[in-house]
Tab-separated table of C-alpha atoms and ligand atoms in Angstrom:
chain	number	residue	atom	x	y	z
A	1	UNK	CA	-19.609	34.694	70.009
A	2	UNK	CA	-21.871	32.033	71.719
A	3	UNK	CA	-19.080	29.361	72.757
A	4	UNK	CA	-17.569	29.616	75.750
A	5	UNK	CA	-13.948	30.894	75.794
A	6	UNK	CA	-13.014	27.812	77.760
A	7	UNK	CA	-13.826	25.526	74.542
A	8	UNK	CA	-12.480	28.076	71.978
A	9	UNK	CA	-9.123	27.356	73.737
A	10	UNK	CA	-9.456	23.881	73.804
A	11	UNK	CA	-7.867	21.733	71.302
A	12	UNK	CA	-9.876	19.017	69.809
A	13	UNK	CA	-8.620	15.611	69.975
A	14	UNK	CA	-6.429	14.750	67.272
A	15	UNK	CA	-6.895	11.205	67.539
A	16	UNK	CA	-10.586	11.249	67.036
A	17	UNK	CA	-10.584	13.284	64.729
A	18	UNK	CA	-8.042	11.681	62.541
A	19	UNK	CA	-10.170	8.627	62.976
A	20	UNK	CA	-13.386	10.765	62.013
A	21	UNK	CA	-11.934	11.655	58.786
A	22	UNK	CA	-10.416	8.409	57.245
A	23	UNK	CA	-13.971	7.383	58.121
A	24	UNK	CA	-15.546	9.955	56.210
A	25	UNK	CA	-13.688	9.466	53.504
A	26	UNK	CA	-14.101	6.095	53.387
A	27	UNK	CA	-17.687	6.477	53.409
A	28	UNK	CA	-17.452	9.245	49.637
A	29	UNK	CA	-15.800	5.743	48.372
A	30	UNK	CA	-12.259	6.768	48.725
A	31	UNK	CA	-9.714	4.120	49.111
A	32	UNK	CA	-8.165	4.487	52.729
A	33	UNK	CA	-6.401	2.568	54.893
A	34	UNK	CA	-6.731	3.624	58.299
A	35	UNK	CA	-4.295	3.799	60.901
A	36	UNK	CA	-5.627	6.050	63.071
A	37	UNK	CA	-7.355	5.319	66.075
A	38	UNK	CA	-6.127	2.969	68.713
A	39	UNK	CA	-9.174	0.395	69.247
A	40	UNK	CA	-8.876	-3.346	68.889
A	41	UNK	CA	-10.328	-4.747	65.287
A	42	UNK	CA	-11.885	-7.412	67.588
A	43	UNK	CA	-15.068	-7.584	68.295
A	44	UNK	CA	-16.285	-7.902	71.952
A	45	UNK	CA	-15.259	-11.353	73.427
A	46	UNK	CA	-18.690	-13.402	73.049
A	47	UNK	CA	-18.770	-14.567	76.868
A	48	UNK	CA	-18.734	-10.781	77.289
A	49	UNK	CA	-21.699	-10.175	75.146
A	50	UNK	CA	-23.692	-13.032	76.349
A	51	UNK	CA	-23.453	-11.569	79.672
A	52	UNK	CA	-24.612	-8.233	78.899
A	53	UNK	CA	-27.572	-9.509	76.638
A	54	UNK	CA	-28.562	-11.448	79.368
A	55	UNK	CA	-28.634	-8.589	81.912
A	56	UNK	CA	-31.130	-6.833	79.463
A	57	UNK	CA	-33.139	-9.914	79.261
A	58	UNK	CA	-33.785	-10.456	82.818
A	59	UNK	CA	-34.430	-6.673	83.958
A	60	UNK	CA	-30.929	-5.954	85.673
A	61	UNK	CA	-29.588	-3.827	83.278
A	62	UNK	CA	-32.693	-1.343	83.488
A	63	UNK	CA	-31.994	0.649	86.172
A	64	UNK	CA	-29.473	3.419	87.419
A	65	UNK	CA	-26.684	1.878	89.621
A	66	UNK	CA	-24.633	3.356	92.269
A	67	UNK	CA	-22.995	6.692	91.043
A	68	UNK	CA	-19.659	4.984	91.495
A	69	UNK	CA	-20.235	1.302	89.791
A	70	UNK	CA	-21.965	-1.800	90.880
A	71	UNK	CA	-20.581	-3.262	93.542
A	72	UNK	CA	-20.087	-6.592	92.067
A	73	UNK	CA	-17.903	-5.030	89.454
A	74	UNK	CA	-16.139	-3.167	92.160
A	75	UNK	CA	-15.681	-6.846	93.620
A	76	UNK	CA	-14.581	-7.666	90.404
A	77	UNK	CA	-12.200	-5.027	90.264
A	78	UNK	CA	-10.426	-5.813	93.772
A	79	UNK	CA	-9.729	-9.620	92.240
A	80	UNK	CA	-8.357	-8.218	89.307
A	81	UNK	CA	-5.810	-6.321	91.411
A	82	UNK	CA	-5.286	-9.121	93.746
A	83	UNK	CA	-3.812	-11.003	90.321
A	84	UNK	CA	-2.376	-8.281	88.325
A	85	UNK	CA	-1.087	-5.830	90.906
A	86	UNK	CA	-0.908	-8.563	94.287
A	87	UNK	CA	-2.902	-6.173	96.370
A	88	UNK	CA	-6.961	-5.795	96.994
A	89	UNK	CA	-8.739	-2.936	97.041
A	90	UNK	CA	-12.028	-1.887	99.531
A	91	UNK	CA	-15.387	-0.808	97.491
A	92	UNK	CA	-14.445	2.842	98.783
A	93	UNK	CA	-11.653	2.950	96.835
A	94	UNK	CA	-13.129	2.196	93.283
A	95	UNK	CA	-15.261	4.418	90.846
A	96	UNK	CA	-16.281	3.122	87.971
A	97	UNK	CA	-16.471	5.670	84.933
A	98	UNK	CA	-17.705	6.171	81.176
A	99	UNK	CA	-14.156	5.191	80.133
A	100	UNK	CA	-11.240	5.707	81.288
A	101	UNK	CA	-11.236	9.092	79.547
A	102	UNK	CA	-13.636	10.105	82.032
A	103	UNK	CA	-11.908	8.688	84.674
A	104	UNK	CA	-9.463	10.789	83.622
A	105	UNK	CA	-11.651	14.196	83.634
A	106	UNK	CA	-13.151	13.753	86.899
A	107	UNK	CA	-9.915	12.948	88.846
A	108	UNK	CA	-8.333	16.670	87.007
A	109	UNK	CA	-12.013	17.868	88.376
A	110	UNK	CA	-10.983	16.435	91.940
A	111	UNK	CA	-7.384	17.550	92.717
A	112	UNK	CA	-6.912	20.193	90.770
A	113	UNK	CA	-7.079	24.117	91.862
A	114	UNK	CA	-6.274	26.773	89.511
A	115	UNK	CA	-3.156	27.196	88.418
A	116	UNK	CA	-1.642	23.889	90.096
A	117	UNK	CA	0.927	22.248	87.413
A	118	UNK	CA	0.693	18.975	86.706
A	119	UNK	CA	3.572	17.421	85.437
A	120	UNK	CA	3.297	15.341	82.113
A	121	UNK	CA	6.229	13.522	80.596
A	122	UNK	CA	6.283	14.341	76.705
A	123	UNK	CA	5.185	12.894	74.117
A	124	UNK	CA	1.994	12.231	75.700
A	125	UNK	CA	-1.694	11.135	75.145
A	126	UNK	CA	-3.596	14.417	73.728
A	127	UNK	CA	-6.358	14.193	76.259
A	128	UNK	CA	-4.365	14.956	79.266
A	129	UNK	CA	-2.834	18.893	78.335
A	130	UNK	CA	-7.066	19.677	77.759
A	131	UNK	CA	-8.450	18.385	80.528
A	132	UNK	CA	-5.921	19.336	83.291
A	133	UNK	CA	-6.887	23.013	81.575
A	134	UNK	CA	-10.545	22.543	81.243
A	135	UNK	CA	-9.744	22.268	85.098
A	136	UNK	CA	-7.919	25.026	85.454
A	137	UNK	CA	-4.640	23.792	86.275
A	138	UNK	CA	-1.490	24.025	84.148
A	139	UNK	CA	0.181	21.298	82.298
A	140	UNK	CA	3.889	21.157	82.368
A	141	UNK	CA	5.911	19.145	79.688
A	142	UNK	CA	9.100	17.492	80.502
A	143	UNK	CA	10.252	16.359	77.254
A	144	UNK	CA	11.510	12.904	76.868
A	145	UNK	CA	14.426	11.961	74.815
A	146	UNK	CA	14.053	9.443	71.978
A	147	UNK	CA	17.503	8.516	73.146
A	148	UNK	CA	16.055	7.405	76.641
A	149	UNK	CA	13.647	5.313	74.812
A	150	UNK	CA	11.049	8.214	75.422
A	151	UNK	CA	11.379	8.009	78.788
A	152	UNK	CA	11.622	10.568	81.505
A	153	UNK	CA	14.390	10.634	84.327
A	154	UNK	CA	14.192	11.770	88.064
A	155	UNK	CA	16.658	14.607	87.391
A	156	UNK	CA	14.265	16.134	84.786
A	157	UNK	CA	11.339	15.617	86.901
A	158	UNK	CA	13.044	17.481	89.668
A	159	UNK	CA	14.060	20.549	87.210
A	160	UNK	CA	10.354	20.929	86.136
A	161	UNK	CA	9.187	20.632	90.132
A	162	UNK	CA	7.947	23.774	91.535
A	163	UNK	CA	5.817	24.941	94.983
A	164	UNK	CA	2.787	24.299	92.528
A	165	UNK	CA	3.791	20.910	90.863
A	166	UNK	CA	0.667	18.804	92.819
A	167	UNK	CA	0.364	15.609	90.159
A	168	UNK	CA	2.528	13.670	88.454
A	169	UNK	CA	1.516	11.733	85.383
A	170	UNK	CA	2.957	8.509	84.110
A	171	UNK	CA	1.311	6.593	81.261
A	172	UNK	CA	3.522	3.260	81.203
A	173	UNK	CA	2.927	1.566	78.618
A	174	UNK	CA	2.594	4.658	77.040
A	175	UNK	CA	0.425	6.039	74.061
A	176	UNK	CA	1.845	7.070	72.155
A	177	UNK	CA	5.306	5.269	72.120
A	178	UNK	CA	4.331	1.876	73.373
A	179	UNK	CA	7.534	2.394	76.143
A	180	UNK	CA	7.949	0.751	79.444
A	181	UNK	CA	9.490	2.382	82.587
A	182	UNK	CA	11.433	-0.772	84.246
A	183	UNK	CA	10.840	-1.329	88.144
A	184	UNK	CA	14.062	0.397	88.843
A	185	UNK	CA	12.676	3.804	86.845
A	186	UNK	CA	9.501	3.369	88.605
A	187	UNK	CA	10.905	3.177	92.078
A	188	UNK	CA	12.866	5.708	91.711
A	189	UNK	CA	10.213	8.077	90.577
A	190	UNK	CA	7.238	6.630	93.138
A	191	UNK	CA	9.835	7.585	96.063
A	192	UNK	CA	10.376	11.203	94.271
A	193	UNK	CA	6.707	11.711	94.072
A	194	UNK	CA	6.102	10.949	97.753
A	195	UNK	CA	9.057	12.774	99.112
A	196	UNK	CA	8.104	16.170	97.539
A	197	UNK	CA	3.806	15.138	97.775
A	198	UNK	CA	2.946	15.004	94.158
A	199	UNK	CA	0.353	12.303	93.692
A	200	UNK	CA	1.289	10.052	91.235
A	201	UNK	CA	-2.013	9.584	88.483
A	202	UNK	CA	-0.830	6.143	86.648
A	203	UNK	CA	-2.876	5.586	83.762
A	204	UNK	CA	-2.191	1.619	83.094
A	205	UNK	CA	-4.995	1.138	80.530
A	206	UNK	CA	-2.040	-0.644	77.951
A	207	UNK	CA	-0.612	-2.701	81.533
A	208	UNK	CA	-2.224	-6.430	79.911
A	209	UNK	CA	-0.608	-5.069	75.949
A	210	UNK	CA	2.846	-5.857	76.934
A	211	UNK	CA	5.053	-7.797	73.861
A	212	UNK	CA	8.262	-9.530	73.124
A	213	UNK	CA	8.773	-10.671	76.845
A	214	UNK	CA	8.448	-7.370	78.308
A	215	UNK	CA	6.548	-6.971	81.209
A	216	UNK	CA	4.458	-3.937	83.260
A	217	UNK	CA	4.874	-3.369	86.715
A	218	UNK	CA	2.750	-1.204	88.346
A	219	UNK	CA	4.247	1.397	89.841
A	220	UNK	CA	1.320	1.331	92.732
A	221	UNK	CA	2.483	-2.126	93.849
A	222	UNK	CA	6.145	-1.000	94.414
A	223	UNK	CA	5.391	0.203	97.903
A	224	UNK	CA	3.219	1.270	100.586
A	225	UNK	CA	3.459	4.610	100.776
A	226	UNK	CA	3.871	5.171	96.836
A	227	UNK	CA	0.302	3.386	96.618
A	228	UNK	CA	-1.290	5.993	98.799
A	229	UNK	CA	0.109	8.600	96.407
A	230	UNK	CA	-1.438	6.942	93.511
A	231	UNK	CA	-4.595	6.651	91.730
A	232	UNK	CA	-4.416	4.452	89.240
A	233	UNK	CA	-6.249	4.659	85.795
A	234	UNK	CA	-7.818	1.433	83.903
A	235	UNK	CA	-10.638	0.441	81.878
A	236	UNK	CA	-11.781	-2.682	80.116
A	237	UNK	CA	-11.411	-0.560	76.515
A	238	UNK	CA	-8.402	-1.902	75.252
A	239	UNK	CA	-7.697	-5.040	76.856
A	240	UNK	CA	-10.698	-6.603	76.078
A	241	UNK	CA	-11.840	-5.160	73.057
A	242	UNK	CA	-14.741	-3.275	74.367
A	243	UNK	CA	-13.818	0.729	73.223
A	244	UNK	CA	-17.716	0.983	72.274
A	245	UNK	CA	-18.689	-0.182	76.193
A	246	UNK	CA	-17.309	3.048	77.840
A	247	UNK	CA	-16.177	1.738	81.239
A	248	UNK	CA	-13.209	3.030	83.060
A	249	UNK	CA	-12.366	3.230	86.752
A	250	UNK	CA	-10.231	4.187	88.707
A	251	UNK	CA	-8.139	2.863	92.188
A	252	UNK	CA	-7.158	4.965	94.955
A	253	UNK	CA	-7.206	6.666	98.433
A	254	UNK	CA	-11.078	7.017	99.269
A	255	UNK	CA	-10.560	10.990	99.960
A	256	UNK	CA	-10.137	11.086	95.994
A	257	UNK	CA	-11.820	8.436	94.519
A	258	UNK	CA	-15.023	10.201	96.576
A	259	UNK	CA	-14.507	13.551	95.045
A	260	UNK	CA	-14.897	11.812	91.631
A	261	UNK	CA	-17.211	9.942	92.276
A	262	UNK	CA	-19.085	13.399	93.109
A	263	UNK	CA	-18.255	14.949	89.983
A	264	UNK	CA	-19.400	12.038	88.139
A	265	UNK	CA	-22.892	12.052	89.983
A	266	UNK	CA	-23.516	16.007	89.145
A	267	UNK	CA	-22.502	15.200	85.296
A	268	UNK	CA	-22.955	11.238	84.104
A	269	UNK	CA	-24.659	10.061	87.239
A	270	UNK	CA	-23.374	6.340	86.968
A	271	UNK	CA	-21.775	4.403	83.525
A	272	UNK	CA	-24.488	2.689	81.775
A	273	UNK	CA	-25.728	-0.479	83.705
A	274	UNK	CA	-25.730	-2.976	81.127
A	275	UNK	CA	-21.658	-1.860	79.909
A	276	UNK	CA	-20.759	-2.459	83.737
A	277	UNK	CA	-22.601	-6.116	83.282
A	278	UNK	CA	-20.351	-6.881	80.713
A	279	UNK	CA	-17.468	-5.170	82.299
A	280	UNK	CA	-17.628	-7.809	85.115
A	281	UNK	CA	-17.804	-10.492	83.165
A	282	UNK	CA	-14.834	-9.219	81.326
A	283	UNK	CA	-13.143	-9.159	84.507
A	284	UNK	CA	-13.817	-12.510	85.934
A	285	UNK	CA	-14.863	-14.249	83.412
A	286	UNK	CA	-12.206	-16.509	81.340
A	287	UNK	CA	-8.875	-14.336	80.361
A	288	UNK	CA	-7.816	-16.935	76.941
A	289	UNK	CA	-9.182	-14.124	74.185
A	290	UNK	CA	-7.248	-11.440	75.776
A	291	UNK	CA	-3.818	-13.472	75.436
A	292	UNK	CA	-4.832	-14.491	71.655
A	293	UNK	CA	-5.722	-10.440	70.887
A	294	UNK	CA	-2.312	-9.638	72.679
A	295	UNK	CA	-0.441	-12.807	70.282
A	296	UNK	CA	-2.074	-11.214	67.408
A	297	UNK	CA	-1.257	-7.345	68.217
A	298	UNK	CA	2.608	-8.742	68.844
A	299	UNK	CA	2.264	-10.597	65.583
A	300	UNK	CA	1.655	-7.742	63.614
A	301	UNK	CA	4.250	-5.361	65.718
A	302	UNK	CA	7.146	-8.026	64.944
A	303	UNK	CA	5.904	-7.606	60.856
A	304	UNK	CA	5.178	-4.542	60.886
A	305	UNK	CA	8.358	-2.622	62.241
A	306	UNK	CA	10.837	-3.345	60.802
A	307	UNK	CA	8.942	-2.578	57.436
A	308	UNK	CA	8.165	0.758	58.246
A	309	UNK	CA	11.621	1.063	59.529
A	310	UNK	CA	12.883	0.522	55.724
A	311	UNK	CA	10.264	3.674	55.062
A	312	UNK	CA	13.205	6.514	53.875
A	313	UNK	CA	13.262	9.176	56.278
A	314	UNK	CA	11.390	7.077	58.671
A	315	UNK	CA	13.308	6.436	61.974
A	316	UNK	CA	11.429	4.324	64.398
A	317	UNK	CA	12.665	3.027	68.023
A	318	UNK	CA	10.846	-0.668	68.394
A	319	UNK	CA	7.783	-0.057	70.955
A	320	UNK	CA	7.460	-2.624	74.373
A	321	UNK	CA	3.342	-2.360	74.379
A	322	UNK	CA	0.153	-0.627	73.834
A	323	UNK	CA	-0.164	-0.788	69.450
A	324	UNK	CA	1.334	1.906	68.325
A	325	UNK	CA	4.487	2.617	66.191
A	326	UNK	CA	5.346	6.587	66.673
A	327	UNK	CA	8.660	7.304	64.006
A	328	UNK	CA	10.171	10.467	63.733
A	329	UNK	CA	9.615	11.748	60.287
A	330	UNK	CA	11.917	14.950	60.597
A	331	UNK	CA	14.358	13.288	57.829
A	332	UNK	CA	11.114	12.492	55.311
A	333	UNK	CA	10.002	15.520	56.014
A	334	UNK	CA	12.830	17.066	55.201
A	335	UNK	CA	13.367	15.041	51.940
A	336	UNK	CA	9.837	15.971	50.762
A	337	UNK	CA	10.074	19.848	52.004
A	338	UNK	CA	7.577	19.144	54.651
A	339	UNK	CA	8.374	21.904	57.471
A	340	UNK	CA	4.790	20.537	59.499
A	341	UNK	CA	4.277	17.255	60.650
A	342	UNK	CA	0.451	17.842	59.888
A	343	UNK	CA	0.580	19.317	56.275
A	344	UNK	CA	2.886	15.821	55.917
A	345	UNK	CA	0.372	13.619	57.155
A	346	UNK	CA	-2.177	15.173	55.231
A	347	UNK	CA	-0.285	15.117	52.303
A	348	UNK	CA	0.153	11.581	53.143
A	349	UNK	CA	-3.305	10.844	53.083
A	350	UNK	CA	-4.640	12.883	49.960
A	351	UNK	CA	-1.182	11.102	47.888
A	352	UNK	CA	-1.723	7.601	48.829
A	353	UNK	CA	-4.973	6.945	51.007
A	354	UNK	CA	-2.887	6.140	54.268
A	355	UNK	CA	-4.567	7.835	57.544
A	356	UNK	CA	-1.661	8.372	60.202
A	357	UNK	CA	-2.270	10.881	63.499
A	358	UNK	CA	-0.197	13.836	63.417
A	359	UNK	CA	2.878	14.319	66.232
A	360	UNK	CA	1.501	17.602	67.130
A	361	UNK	CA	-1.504	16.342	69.485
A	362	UNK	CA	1.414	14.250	71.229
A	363	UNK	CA	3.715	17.421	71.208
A	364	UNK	CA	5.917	15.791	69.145
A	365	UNK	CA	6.128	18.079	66.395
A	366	UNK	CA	8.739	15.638	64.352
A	367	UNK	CA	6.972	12.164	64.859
A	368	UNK	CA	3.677	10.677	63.261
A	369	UNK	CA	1.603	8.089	65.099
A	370	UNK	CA	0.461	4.134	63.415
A	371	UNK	CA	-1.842	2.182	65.328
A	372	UNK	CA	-1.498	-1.298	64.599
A	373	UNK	CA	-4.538	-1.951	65.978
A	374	UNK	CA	-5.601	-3.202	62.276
A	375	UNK	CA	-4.920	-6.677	60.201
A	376	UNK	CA	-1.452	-7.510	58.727
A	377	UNK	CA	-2.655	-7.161	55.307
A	378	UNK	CA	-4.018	-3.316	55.696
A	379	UNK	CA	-0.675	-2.847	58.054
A	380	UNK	CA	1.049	-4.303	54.904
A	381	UNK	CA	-0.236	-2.252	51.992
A	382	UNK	CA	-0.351	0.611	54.094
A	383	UNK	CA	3.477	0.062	54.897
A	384	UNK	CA	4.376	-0.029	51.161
A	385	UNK	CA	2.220	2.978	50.237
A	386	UNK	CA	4.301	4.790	52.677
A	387	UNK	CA	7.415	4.146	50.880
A	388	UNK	CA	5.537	4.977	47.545
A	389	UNK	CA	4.760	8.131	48.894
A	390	UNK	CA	8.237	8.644	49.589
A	391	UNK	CA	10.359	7.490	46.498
A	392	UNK	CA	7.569	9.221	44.658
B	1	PMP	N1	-5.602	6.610	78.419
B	1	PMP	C1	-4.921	6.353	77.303
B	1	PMP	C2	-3.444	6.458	77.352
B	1	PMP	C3	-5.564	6.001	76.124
B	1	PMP	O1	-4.883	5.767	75.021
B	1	PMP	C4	-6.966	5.927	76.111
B	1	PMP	C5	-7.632	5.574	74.803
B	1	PMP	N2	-8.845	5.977	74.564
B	1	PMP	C6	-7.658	6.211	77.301
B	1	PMP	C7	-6.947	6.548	78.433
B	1	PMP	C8	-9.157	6.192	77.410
B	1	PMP	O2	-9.721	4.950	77.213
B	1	PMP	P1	-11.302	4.728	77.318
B	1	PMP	O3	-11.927	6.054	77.561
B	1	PMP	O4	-11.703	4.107	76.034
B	1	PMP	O5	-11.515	3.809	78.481
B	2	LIG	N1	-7.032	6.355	72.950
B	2	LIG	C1	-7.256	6.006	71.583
B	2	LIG	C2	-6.234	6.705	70.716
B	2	LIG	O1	-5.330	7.317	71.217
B	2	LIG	C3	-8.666	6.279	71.168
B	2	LIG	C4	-9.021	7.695	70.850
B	2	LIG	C5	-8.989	8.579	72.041
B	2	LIG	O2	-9.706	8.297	72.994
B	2	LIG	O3	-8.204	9.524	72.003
B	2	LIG	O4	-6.340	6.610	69.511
């Protein structure tokens, strides 16, 4: 055998591979409506584009930059936390990544020694369990209940907490049940995590996709001492339609944030120049197309749910952000004599042409994931081939 054991044990991403399919399938002519992968429809803002073409045209965007990110976008950065978090942030505590993903892989890379657990509230986004093991460290799920609105409480934080536990993380809103933890849920877990030393890693890529009046607090502006705890994960992927840029960073104590940046300059040296052009102008430029993508994401939530919850066998608690719906099909299963939630959603897919993401990557073995990251019309047909498929 020529791989390495460390990728034969690695699971491969469900989302993108859920997404690879429909598109494959797509492309032999078959009729399918995805609903897979959670990227904006939008295309790029065009003040975004403009500024990127015009760092080709003039030379700038030519050249490697600083491992860790220009330092204009890191500028950038620190005014976008001045507004959205009320604190600023010094160049040395900034790296700018290829995606947040990456972001991601290089702060496992920094804090992680083998065997340290890390913490991760269930169901969660499939890339963390691989990459906290592709550092060697060990994930630990605390499973959420549907009845706390997926949400994880100090108690059950403190029964998974061991002499190894060294990160916490906390994806709020989350992918993939679109769920908020409230200031009050947040405080109480920042003060946990700095009482027992478990640094906090908040991924708050969804923070700006926030619907129905609720709002995101981040849970590194609730205090001092929980900021120094924190690094905080973002990107410019979802909130401004730019998934195709690849341009993360992350916000934190300089100890860290230098230990990723030095992971990042032995593997991707720095993200791609002209991506970190347009990530500035993303960032400073004007904000109007983000609130008209988040209108039309909320839009198609309020349509789309409580559709899907008419779906028999489909029970779905109403998501608070990101764009994704995440039922729990254990009922439909049931009443089709489905025992895996991946033979149903590929059953689903061959029967009526609807793409969904199987639970399982979440470990959520009952639960399938929609992004609604897609028009009303395609949200709408897919809807009511879901309820073919089940009366059929
Ligand atoms: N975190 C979460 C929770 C996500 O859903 C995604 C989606 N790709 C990412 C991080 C990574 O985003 P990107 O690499 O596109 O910046
Ligand atoms: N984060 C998105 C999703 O969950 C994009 C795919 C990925 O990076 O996993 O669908």
């Amino acid at each position: 055998m020529k791989v390495s054991k460390r990728v034969l044990e690695m699971e491969e991403s469900v989302t993108l591979a859920a997404g690879a399919r429909a598109k494959q399938l797509k492309a032999e002519g078959r009729d399918i409506l995805s609903l897979t992968l959670g990227e904006p429809d939008f295309t790029t803002p065009e003040n975004i584009q403009e500024a990127a073409i015009a760092a080709i045209r003039d030379g700038r965007a030519s050249f490697y930059t600083v491992t860790s990110g220009l330092p204009e976008l890191k500028t950038a950065i620190s005014g976008y936390f001045e507004k959205f978090y009320g604190y600023s942030v010094a160049p040395n505590q900034v790296t700018v990544a290829t995606g947040a993903k990456f972001s991601l892989y290089t702060f496992f890379m920094s804090v992680i020694n083998p065997l340290d657990e890390v913490i991760i509230p269930t169901p969660y986004w499939v890339s963390y369990a691989d990459q906290i093991k592709m550092a060697e460290g060990v994930p630990v799920f605390v499973q959420a209940r549907e009845a706390n609105d997926f949400k994880v409480t100090v108690a059950q934080l403190e029964a998974a907490r061991t002499a190894k536990t060294k990160v916490l993380v906390l994806n709020s809103p989350s992918n993939p049940t679109g769920m908020i933890y409230s200031r009050e849920e947040l405080l109480a877990i920042g003060n946990w995590a700095v009482e027992h030393d478990i640094l906090i890693l908040a991924d708050d890529i969804y923070g700006r996709l926030v619907y129905n009046g609720n709002t995101f607090t981040p849970i590194s502006s609730l205090s001092e001492a929980i900021r120094k705890q924190t690094v905080v994960i973002n990107g410019v992927s979802k909130t401004y339609a730019m998934t195709g840029w690849r341009i993360g960073y992350a916000v934190g104590e300089p100890e860290i944030i230098a230990a990723m940046t030095k992971v990042a300059g032995q593997t991707t040296s720095n993200p791609t120049a002209v991506a970190q052009y347009g990530a500035i102008e993303a960032l400073i430029g004007e904000q109007d197309t983000v609130e008209q993508m988040r209108q039309a994401f909320e839009e198609r939530l309020n349509t789309i749910y409580p559709l899907l919850a008419e779906v028999p066998g489909f029970e779905v608690v109403k998501p608070q952000g990101a764009f994704y719906l995440f039922p729990n099909v254990k009922k439909a299963m049931d009443m089709k004599g489905f025992t895996d939630v991946t033979a149903f959603t590929t059953a689903i897919l061959e029967e009526v042409g609807v793409a969904l993401v199987t639970g399982a990557g979440f470990g959520a073995p009952e639960n399938v994931r929609l992004s609604y990251a897609t028009d009303l019309d395609t949200l709408k047909e897919a809807v009511k081939r879901l309820k073919t498929f089940m009366e059929g």
